[in-house]
Coordinates of C-alpha atoms in Angstrom, one line a residue:
Chain A
M191 CA 114.4 86.8 176.4
P192 CA 114.7 82.9 174.8
Y193 CA 111.4 82.5 172.9
T194 CA 110.1 78.9 174.1
K195 CA 106.4 79.8 172.9
R196 CA 104.9 80.9 169.6
F197 CA 102.9 84.0 170.0
D198 CA 100.1 81.4 168.4
G199 CA 100.5 78.4 170.0
R200 CA 102.0 76.5 167.2
K201 CA 104.9 74.2 167.2
F202 CA 108.1 75.9 165.9
D203 CA 108.7 73.6 162.8
E204 CA 104.6 74.3 162.3
T205 CA 102.9 76.8 158.8
R206 CA 99.7 78.2 159.9
K207 CA 96.9 77.3 158.5
I208 CA 97.4 76.8 154.6
E209 CA 94.0 77.2 152.6
A210 CA 94.3 77.4 148.1
K211 CA 92.2 77.3 145.9
V212 CA 92.6 77.8 142.0
G213 CA 90.6 79.6 139.6
V214 CA 89.5 82.4 141.8
I215 CA 89.6 85.1 138.6
E216 CA 86.8 84.6 135.7
K217 CA 89.0 86.8 133.4
A218 CA 92.4 85.4 134.3
D219 CA 93.5 82.9 132.1
G220 CA 94.9 81.4 135.4
S221 CA 94.4 82.0 138.6
A222 CA 94.4 80.8 142.5
Y223 CA 94.0 82.2 146.1
F224 CA 96.4 80.9 148.7
A225 CA 96.7 82.6 152.5
F226 CA 98.7 81.3 155.6
G227 CA 96.7 82.2 158.0
D228 CA 95.5 85.4 157.9
T229 CA 97.6 86.6 154.8
K230 CA 96.4 85.9 151.8
A231 CA 97.5 86.7 148.3
I232 CA 95.0 86.0 145.2
A233 CA 97.2 85.9 142.0
A234 CA 96.7 86.7 137.9
V235 CA 98.0 85.3 134.8
Y236 CA 97.8 86.5 131.4
G237 CA 99.4 85.9 128.6
P238 CA 101.7 84.8 127.5
R239 CA 101.1 87.7 124.3
T240 CA 103.7 89.7 121.7
L241 CA 105.9 91.3 125.1
F242 CA 106.2 96.1 124.1
P243 CA 108.1 98.6 124.5
Q244 CA 109.5 95.9 121.5
H245 CA 112.6 97.1 122.6
L246 CA 112.5 94.2 126.3
Q247 CA 112.0 91.2 123.6
N248 CA 114.0 88.2 123.5
P249 CA 113.6 86.2 120.8
V250 CA 115.1 83.5 122.1
K251 CA 113.3 83.9 125.9
G252 CA 110.4 84.8 127.3
R253 CA 109.8 87.1 129.9
I254 CA 107.6 87.0 133.1
R255 CA 106.4 90.1 134.5
C256 CA 104.9 90.0 137.9
N257 CA 103.4 93.0 139.9
Y258 CA 102.7 92.8 143.6
D259 CA 100.9 95.0 145.8
M260 CA 99.4 95.3 148.4
M261 CA 95.5 96.2 149.2
S262 CA 94.9 99.4 151.5
F263 CA 92.8 98.0 154.2
S264 CA 95.5 94.5 154.2
V265 CA 97.5 96.4 157.4
S266 CA 96.0 98.1 159.7
E267 CA 98.0 101.4 158.9
R268 CA 96.3 102.2 155.2
K269 CA 99.0 100.7 152.9
R270 CA 99.0 103.7 149.5
P271 CA 98.2 101.6 146.3
G272 CA 100.5 101.5 143.5
P273 CA 103.5 100.9 143.6
G274 CA 106.5 101.3 146.1
R275 CA 110.3 100.8 146.1
R276 CA 108.8 97.0 148.7
G277 CA 106.2 96.2 146.1
Q278 CA 108.6 96.6 143.2
E279 CA 111.9 95.1 145.0
I280 CA 108.6 92.1 145.9
S281 CA 107.4 92.0 142.6
H282 CA 111.7 91.2 141.1
V283 CA 112.4 88.6 143.9
T284 CA 109.0 86.9 142.8
E285 CA 109.8 87.4 139.0
K286 CA 113.1 85.9 139.6
A287 CA 111.6 83.0 141.8
L288 CA 109.1 81.8 139.0
E289 CA 110.8 81.9 136.2
P290 CA 113.0 78.1 137.1
A291 CA 110.1 76.8 137.2
V292 CA 109.0 78.2 133.4
K293 CA 109.8 76.3 130.4
L294 CA 110.5 81.1 128.9
D295 CA 111.8 79.2 125.7
N296 CA 108.5 78.2 124.5
F297 CA 107.5 81.7 124.0
P298 CA 110.0 83.7 122.5
N299 CA 109.5 87.9 122.2
C300 CA 107.0 87.1 124.7
V301 CA 105.1 88.0 128.0
I302 CA 103.1 86.6 131.2
E303 CA 102.1 88.7 133.0
V304 CA 101.5 87.9 136.5
Y305 CA 99.1 90.2 139.2
I306 CA 99.4 89.0 142.8
L307 CA 97.5 91.1 145.7
I308 CA 98.0 90.7 149.1
L309 CA 94.0 91.2 150.2
Q310 CA 95.8 91.0 153.8
A311 CA 98.6 90.3 155.7
N312 CA 100.7 89.1 158.7
A313 CA 103.9 89.0 157.3
G314 CA 104.7 86.6 154.9
T315 CA 103.1 88.2 152.4
R316 CA 106.0 87.2 149.5
T317 CA 105.8 83.9 149.9
A318 CA 101.7 83.6 149.6
G319 CA 102.0 85.5 146.9
I320 CA 104.5 83.4 145.6
N321 CA 102.6 80.2 146.5
A322 CA 99.5 81.7 145.0
A323 CA 101.4 82.7 141.9
S324 CA 102.6 79.4 141.2
L325 CA 99.2 77.7 141.1
A326 CA 97.9 80.5 138.7
L327 CA 100.8 80.0 136.3
A328 CA 99.8 75.9 136.7
H329 CA 96.2 76.6 135.9
A330 CA 97.3 78.9 132.7
G331 CA 98.2 76.1 131.0
L332 CA 101.3 77.6 130.9
P333 CA 104.2 74.6 130.1
M334 CA 106.4 74.1 133.4
I335 CA 108.8 71.8 134.9
D336 CA 108.1 72.5 138.6
L337 CA 105.9 74.4 140.3
V338 CA 107.2 76.5 143.0
S339 CA 106.6 76.6 146.7
S340 CA 107.7 79.3 149.5
V341 CA 107.5 79.3 153.0
S342 CA 109.4 82.3 155.9
V343 CA 112.2 81.0 158.0
G344 CA 113.4 82.8 161.0
K345 CA 115.6 83.0 163.9
I346 CA 113.3 84.6 166.9
G347 CA 115.2 84.7 170.2
G348 CA 118.0 82.7 169.5
K349 CA 115.0 79.9 168.6
L350 CA 114.3 78.8 164.8
C351 CA 110.2 78.8 163.4
V352 CA 109.4 78.9 160.5
D353 CA 106.4 80.6 158.3
L354 CA 106.7 83.5 161.6
I355 CA 103.9 86.4 161.5
K356 CA 104.4 89.7 162.6
E357 CA 104.6 89.8 166.6
E358 CA 107.7 87.3 166.0
E359 CA 109.1 89.9 162.8
D360 CA 108.8 92.8 165.2
F361 CA 110.2 90.6 168.3
K362 CA 112.9 92.2 170.6
E363 CA 115.1 90.9 173.4
K364 CA 114.5 92.3 177.0
N365 CA 116.9 95.3 176.3
G366 CA 114.6 96.5 173.8
E367 CA 117.4 95.4 170.6
K368 CA 115.2 93.9 167.3
S369 CA 116.9 90.1 167.4
A370 CA 114.5 88.4 164.2
T371 CA 115.9 87.2 161.6
D372 CA 113.5 86.7 158.9
I373 CA 114.3 84.8 155.9
P374 CA 111.8 83.7 153.3
V375 CA 113.1 81.0 151.4
A376 CA 111.2 79.5 147.4
F377 CA 112.0 76.1 146.6
L378 CA 110.9 74.3 143.1
P379 CA 110.4 71.2 145.8
R380 CA 110.8 68.3 143.3
L381 CA 114.1 69.4 141.7
G382 CA 114.8 70.9 145.9
K383 CA 116.5 73.4 144.2
V384 CA 116.3 77.0 145.5
S385 CA 114.7 80.3 143.8
L386 CA 114.8 82.7 146.1
L387 CA 116.6 83.2 149.3
Q388 CA 117.1 87.0 151.4
L389 CA 118.2 87.1 154.5
D390 CA 117.1 90.3 157.7
G391 CA 119.1 90.0 160.4
K392 CA 121.8 88.2 162.3
I393 CA 122.3 84.5 162.1
S394 CA 125.1 82.1 162.3
S395 CA 126.1 79.8 158.9
K396 CA 125.6 76.9 160.6
E397 CA 121.7 77.9 161.5
L398 CA 121.1 79.4 158.4
S399 CA 122.0 76.0 156.8
E400 CA 119.4 75.1 159.6
A401 CA 117.2 77.1 158.6
L402 CA 117.0 75.9 154.8
E403 CA 116.2 72.4 155.6
M404 CA 113.9 73.6 158.1
A405 CA 111.8 75.4 154.5
Q406 CA 112.6 73.3 152.8
E407 CA 110.8 70.1 154.6
S408 CA 107.9 73.2 155.2
C409 CA 107.6 74.0 151.2
N410 CA 107.5 70.1 150.8
K411 CA 104.4 70.2 153.2
I412 CA 103.2 73.1 151.1
Y413 CA 103.8 71.2 147.6
E414 CA 101.7 68.3 148.7
V415 CA 98.9 71.2 149.2
Q416 CA 99.3 72.9 146.2
K417 CA 98.8 69.3 144.4
R418 CA 95.8 68.7 145.8
T419 CA 94.5 72.0 145.2
L420 CA 95.3 71.5 141.8
K421 CA 93.8 67.9 141.4
E422 CA 90.9 68.6 143.4
A423 CA 90.0 72.3 140.9
F424 CA 87.7 69.4 139.3
K425 CA 84.7 68.4 140.7
E426 CA 82.8 65.5 140.9
W427 CA 79.9 64.3 138.9
K428 CA 76.3 65.9 140.6
Chain B
M166 CA 85.6 71.7 100.0
D167 CA 88.3 71.7 102.0
R168 CA 87.7 70.1 105.3
R169 CA 89.2 72.5 107.1
K170 CA 86.6 74.8 106.8
G171 CA 84.1 73.6 109.2
S172 CA 85.1 73.5 112.1
A173 CA 82.1 76.1 113.5
R174 CA 78.8 74.5 113.0
T175 CA 75.5 75.6 111.9
G176 CA 72.5 73.5 113.2
S177 CA 70.2 74.7 110.4
G178 CA 72.4 72.0 108.0
G179 CA 70.7 71.2 104.9
P180 CA 71.8 68.5 102.3
D181 CA 73.6 71.4 101.1
R182 CA 75.5 72.8 103.9
R183 CA 76.4 68.6 105.2
E184 CA 79.8 69.0 104.1
F185 CA 80.6 71.5 107.3
R186 CA 79.6 68.6 109.8
E187 CA 82.4 67.5 109.8
F188 CA 85.0 69.3 112.4
R189 CA 88.4 70.4 113.0
E190 CA 89.3 68.5 116.0
F191 CA 92.6 69.5 116.9
K192 CA 94.2 66.9 115.1
E193 CA 97.1 68.9 115.1
E194 CA 97.4 70.4 118.2
G195 CA 96.5 67.6 120.0
H196 CA 94.8 69.9 122.2
G197 CA 91.9 66.4 122.8
G198 CA 90.8 65.6 120.0
Q199 CA 88.9 62.7 120.2
G200 CA 88.6 61.6 116.9
Q201 CA 91.8 60.6 116.9
S202 CA 92.9 59.5 120.0
E203 CA 90.2 56.9 119.4
H204 CA 91.5 55.3 116.6
S205 CA 94.9 54.8 118.1
F206 CA 93.9 54.2 121.4
N207 CA 92.5 50.9 119.3
S208 CA 95.0 50.1 117.5
N209 CA 97.9 50.3 120.1
N210 CA 95.6 48.7 122.7
D211 CA 96.5 44.9 122.1
S212 CA 100.5 45.8 121.8
F213 CA 100.7 47.3 124.9
E214 CA 98.4 45.1 127.3
D215 CA 101.8 42.3 126.4
S216 CA 103.9 45.2 127.2
D217 CA 106.1 44.1 130.3
A218 CA 105.7 47.7 130.6
Q219 CA 102.6 48.2 131.6
D220 CA 103.4 48.1 135.2
Q221 CA 105.4 50.6 134.7
I222 CA 103.0 53.1 134.0
T223 CA 101.2 54.9 136.9
R224 CA 98.2 53.0 137.3
A225 CA 96.5 56.1 137.0
G226 CA 97.8 55.3 133.6
N227 CA 95.6 52.6 133.1
D228 CA 92.4 53.9 133.7
S229 CA 92.6 56.4 130.9
F230 CA 92.5 52.9 128.8
E231 CA 89.4 53.4 128.9
G232 CA 89.1 57.3 130.2
T233 CA 88.4 57.2 126.4
G234 CA 85.1 56.8 126.1
Q235 CA 83.1 59.0 125.2
G236 CA 80.1 58.7 126.0
A237 CA 78.1 56.4 123.4
Q238 CA 81.3 55.4 121.3
G239 CA 83.4 55.2 124.3
S240 CA 80.8 52.1 125.9
G241 CA 81.0 50.8 122.6
R242 CA 84.0 49.2 122.5
G243 CA 84.5 45.7 124.8
E244 CA 85.1 44.7 127.5
G245 CA 88.2 42.7 126.6
S246 CA 90.4 46.0 126.3
A247 CA 89.6 46.7 130.3
G248 CA 92.5 46.1 132.6
P249 CA 92.5 44.5 135.8
G250 CA 89.2 44.0 137.5
E251 CA 89.5 46.6 139.9
E252 CA 90.2 49.0 137.7
R253 CA 86.9 49.6 136.6
K254 CA 85.6 52.0 138.2
H255 CA 88.1 54.4 137.8
E256 CA 87.3 54.9 134.9
Q257 CA 88.0 58.6 134.8
R258 CA 91.7 60.2 134.2
E259 CA 94.2 61.1 136.1
I260 CA 94.8 65.0 136.6
V261 CA 98.6 65.5 136.6
V262 CA 100.5 68.6 137.5
P263 CA 103.4 70.2 136.0
G264 CA 106.6 68.3 137.2
Q265 CA 105.2 65.0 138.3
V266 CA 106.7 61.8 136.9
V267 CA 103.9 60.5 134.4
A268 CA 106.4 57.2 133.1
Q269 CA 109.2 55.2 133.7
G270 CA 111.6 53.9 132.0
L271 CA 112.3 54.3 128.3
D272 CA 110.0 52.4 126.6
F273 CA 107.3 55.7 126.5
L274 CA 108.0 58.4 124.5
P275 CA 107.5 62.0 125.5
G276 CA 104.6 63.3 123.4
D277 CA 102.8 67.4 124.3
G278 CA 103.1 68.6 127.8
T279 CA 105.5 66.2 129.0
M280 CA 109.3 66.2 128.9
R281 CA 111.9 63.4 129.3
E282 CA 114.5 64.1 131.9
G283 CA 116.8 61.4 132.9
Q284 CA 114.5 58.0 133.2
N285 CA 111.1 59.3 134.0
I286 CA 108.9 61.6 131.7
I287 CA 107.6 64.5 134.0
S288 CA 104.6 66.4 132.9
V289 CA 105.0 70.1 132.2
K290 CA 101.7 71.1 132.5
F291 CA 98.1 70.7 134.2
G292 CA 95.4 68.4 132.5
L293 CA 94.6 65.4 131.9
L294 CA 97.3 62.3 131.4
D295 CA 97.0 60.2 127.9
H296 CA 98.5 57.1 127.1
Y297 CA 98.5 55.9 123.2
G298 CA 100.0 53.2 123.4
R299 CA 104.0 54.3 124.0
L300 CA 103.0 58.1 123.8
V301 CA 102.0 59.7 126.8
K302 CA 101.1 63.1 125.9
V303 CA 99.3 65.6 128.2
I304 CA 96.2 67.6 127.5
P305 CA 95.4 70.6 128.7
I306 CA 92.6 71.4 130.2
T307 CA 92.5 75.3 131.2
G308 CA 94.7 78.8 129.4
A309 CA 94.1 81.4 127.2
Y310 CA 92.9 81.2 123.8
L311 CA 95.5 81.4 120.4
P312 CA 94.3 82.1 117.3
K313 CA 95.7 79.2 114.9
R314 CA 95.3 79.9 110.8
D315 CA 91.4 78.7 109.7
D316 CA 90.0 78.1 113.1
I317 CA 86.0 79.2 112.8
V318 CA 85.5 81.6 115.7
I319 CA 83.1 84.0 116.7
G320 CA 83.7 87.2 117.4
E321 CA 83.1 90.8 117.9
V322 CA 83.0 93.9 116.5
T323 CA 85.1 96.3 118.1
D324 CA 84.9 99.2 116.1
I325 CA 84.6 100.5 112.1
T326 CA 88.2 101.9 110.5
P327 CA 88.2 102.5 106.1
V328 CA 90.3 99.4 106.1
G329 CA 88.5 96.7 107.9
W330 CA 86.6 95.7 110.6
V331 CA 87.8 95.7 114.0
I332 CA 87.1 92.3 115.6
S333 CA 87.8 91.2 119.3
L334 CA 88.1 87.5 120.6
G335 CA 87.5 88.2 124.3
V336 CA 90.8 87.7 124.4
R337 CA 93.4 90.1 124.1
I338 CA 94.1 89.3 121.3
S339 CA 91.8 91.5 118.7
G340 CA 92.7 91.6 114.9
L341 CA 91.3 92.7 111.3
L342 CA 88.8 92.0 109.1
T343 CA 89.8 93.5 105.6
L344 CA 87.3 94.6 103.2
A345 CA 89.2 92.2 100.4
E346 CA 88.1 89.5 103.3
G347 CA 84.9 90.7 104.6
S348 CA 82.5 90.2 102.1
R349 CA 82.0 88.2 99.6
E350 CA 80.8 91.0 97.9
Y351 CA 82.9 93.1 96.1
I352 CA 82.9 96.3 98.5
E353 CA 83.4 100.0 96.9
K354 CA 85.3 102.0 97.9
N355 CA 83.6 104.6 100.4
A356 CA 80.7 102.9 101.2
D357 CA 79.6 102.6 104.2
L358 CA 80.8 100.0 105.6
T359 CA 77.9 99.6 108.6
R360 CA 76.2 98.4 106.2
Y361 CA 77.4 95.0 106.1
Y362 CA 78.9 94.9 110.0
G363 CA 78.1 97.4 112.5
V364 CA 80.2 97.4 115.8
G365 CA 78.7 95.1 118.2
D366 CA 77.5 92.3 115.4
L367 CA 78.7 89.2 116.1
L368 CA 80.5 87.5 113.2
V369 CA 81.2 83.8 112.9
T370 CA 84.9 84.4 111.2
R371 CA 87.7 82.5 110.3
V372 CA 91.2 83.2 111.6
H373 CA 92.7 83.9 107.8
A374 CA 96.5 84.4 109.0
V375 CA 97.7 85.5 112.4
K376 CA 100.6 87.4 112.5
P377 CA 103.3 88.3 115.4
R378 CA 101.1 91.1 116.8
S379 CA 97.5 90.6 115.3
V380 CA 95.2 88.4 114.2
D381 CA 93.5 88.9 110.1
F382 CA 90.0 87.7 109.3
S383 CA 88.2 86.3 107.0
M384 CA 84.5 86.2 105.8
K385 CA 85.1 84.2 102.6
G386 CA 83.6 80.9 103.1
P387 CA 80.9 78.0 103.9
G388 CA 78.8 79.4 107.3
L389 CA 80.5 82.5 108.0
R390 CA 78.3 85.2 108.8
K391 CA 76.7 87.8 110.8
L392 CA 75.0 86.5 113.4
D393 CA 71.3 87.6 114.2
E394 CA 69.8 87.3 117.7
G395 CA 70.8 84.6 120.3
L396 CA 72.6 84.0 123.3
I397 CA 76.1 84.2 124.0
V398 CA 78.2 81.6 126.1
K399 CA 81.5 81.9 127.2
V400 CA 83.2 78.8 128.1
N401 CA 87.6 78.1 128.4
P402 CA 88.7 77.1 125.0
Y403 CA 90.5 74.2 126.1
K404 CA 86.6 72.5 127.2
V405 CA 85.5 72.9 123.2
P406 CA 86.9 70.0 121.8
R407 CA 84.7 68.3 124.6
I408 CA 81.3 70.8 123.8
I409 CA 82.1 68.8 120.3
G410 CA 82.5 65.9 121.0
K411 CA 83.2 62.8 118.7
A412 CA 82.0 64.0 115.5
G413 CA 79.6 66.6 116.7
S414 CA 78.5 63.9 118.8
M415 CA 78.2 66.3 121.9
V416 CA 76.9 69.6 119.9
N417 CA 74.6 67.0 117.8
L418 CA 73.0 66.1 121.1
I419 CA 72.1 68.9 122.8
K420 CA 70.4 70.9 119.4
D421 CA 68.0 67.5 119.3
V422 CA 66.4 67.8 122.7
A423 CA 67.3 71.5 123.6
N424 CA 66.1 72.0 119.4
C425 CA 68.3 74.5 118.9
N426 CA 71.0 76.1 117.0
I427 CA 74.3 76.2 118.4
V428 CA 77.2 77.6 116.8
V429 CA 81.0 76.5 118.7
G430 CA 83.6 79.3 118.2
Q431 CA 87.2 77.7 118.9
N432 CA 87.5 80.8 120.9
G433 CA 85.3 79.5 123.6
F434 CA 82.0 81.7 122.0
I435 CA 78.6 79.6 121.7
W436 CA 75.8 81.1 119.5
V437 CA 72.2 79.5 121.0
K438 CA 69.7 79.9 119.1
G439 CA 66.5 77.6 120.4
K440 CA 62.6 78.6 119.5
D441 CA 61.9 79.7 122.3
I442 CA 64.3 80.7 125.4
E443 CA 63.2 78.0 127.4
S444 CA 65.0 75.9 124.9
E445 CA 68.0 78.1 124.7
L446 CA 69.0 78.3 128.7
L447 CA 68.3 74.2 128.7
A448 CA 71.6 74.5 125.6
R449 CA 73.5 77.1 128.1
D450 CA 73.3 74.7 131.2
A451 CA 73.6 71.6 128.8
I452 CA 77.3 73.1 127.3
K453 CA 77.9 74.4 131.3
K454 CA 77.5 72.0 132.0
V455 CA 79.5 69.5 129.9
E456 CA 82.9 72.5 130.5
A457 CA 82.9 72.4 134.4
F458 CA 82.6 68.0 134.1
S459 CA 84.6 67.8 130.9
H460 CA 87.4 65.6 132.4
I461 CA 84.9 63.1 132.8
P462 CA 84.1 60.1 131.6
D463 CA 81.3 58.7 129.4
L464 CA 79.7 62.6 129.4
T465 CA 78.0 62.3 126.1
E466 CA 75.6 59.3 128.6
R467 CA 75.7 61.9 131.5
I468 CA 74.6 64.9 129.4
S469 CA 71.8 63.0 127.8
D470 CA 70.0 61.8 131.3
F471 CA 70.7 65.2 132.4
L472 CA 69.0 67.0 129.0
A473 CA 65.7 64.3 129.2
K474 CA 65.0 65.6 133.2
A475 CA 64.8 68.7 132.3
R476 CA 62.4 68.0 129.5
G477 CA 61.0 66.2 131.2
R478 CA 60.4 68.5 134.2
E479 CA 59.0 71.2 131.6

């Protein structure tokens, strides 16, 4: 079945409504909130501080330690809180996605802790988490060469879409066969570099490069939102 | 007297305490030491006006030339230093985000918070853009407190051990105030340490040494003492230079108008003690206002207005 109209009526290259805020957690050194429609993430950054256990320390470079988790009420079936196989994987890829943006060589033997919590989930939680974490890192005053913007692209019933929702991820052909490909991508938008690329499903290489171009375009838009959010974090005099 | 010892303030400064009205203003670190910026700004201003590189600088970069204004001090500078007329309104320094290009061309030098990337200078921090002649730098406005040697901070005693007092700065780093540095008096072996400082006491103390794992404190120095009753206001440590103001202008203003005694710790803890709770709350409101609007130029004047209005209402 061809996918001609998206479930929520968006254009194929349109993301959901984006909302972003920084400074949402008072006790954290840096914090941010980022939402794609119903997918809502908050991120808190602590540190840099000395990394323990000591054998993990690197005398030339700091480390980002990321902790991704979903609130138990974020999905319709209760999610058991705490780290699981999925959470650990996402924490790991998020670390890798954020690392190239932060000047970690300034913090030898140190760790920067990033806690990402998903408040509500409707697909694309890791991308929302990365966007929030990138804002939180900047808000924590850490030296960064670029922000990180992330979005998922996918092929749904033969059609390329940006920022998938749950229904699209679970899209099935008439014969009951699953035909959705989900590709979370993270960019360093200014440098035009990819820092996260995962792929779940099938896609031809030609379509993949097309999908990546769509993702980059969306990431540039997200980047603009992130920049605006940081700049507007300061209020006018009243 | 060692000038570096003066970064916390006490209001009751009699003649003998004159000296520590001086402040260390993050000069070495460039955390927005207003005193220094004023100087370098003035000295470089003229040469910069003549430079043909001026157009290459981002618009808002120009603004910062007037934006260094620290209230009363800032307005004192003549119109002569103003850029093109249309710039007068936007005196605010530009807020930049990591990765933003802040200057182009090899005529500029990257300072703190920036780096060179080919022809461009990019910001690596989230903060306020500042120019000192050819030097471009970004002053961070958010983040965690990192203890530096000789910082005057306000810490809380959280534990007592046989070797000294454990002091927490409200951040993830805590440290030790050893017996040797704990008091000017000689502390006997097996003495009752609670006689000096008990758990929960707040101390104005000096960072004596920063070690990889912890911080050492000292109570030896002028103005270092246990704080008695008062109000603690917590602010972002990066806003502390602004709360102190140029040569203490801001904190002196608040002290005078609110009639309070104020001690500002570099870790963002501020102790306020007034003759009644109203003046303390007024001082707190003013401090919170400075924190929230630290990026706004002519803040001292605005805070002065705010305080005058609040006083009038009472």
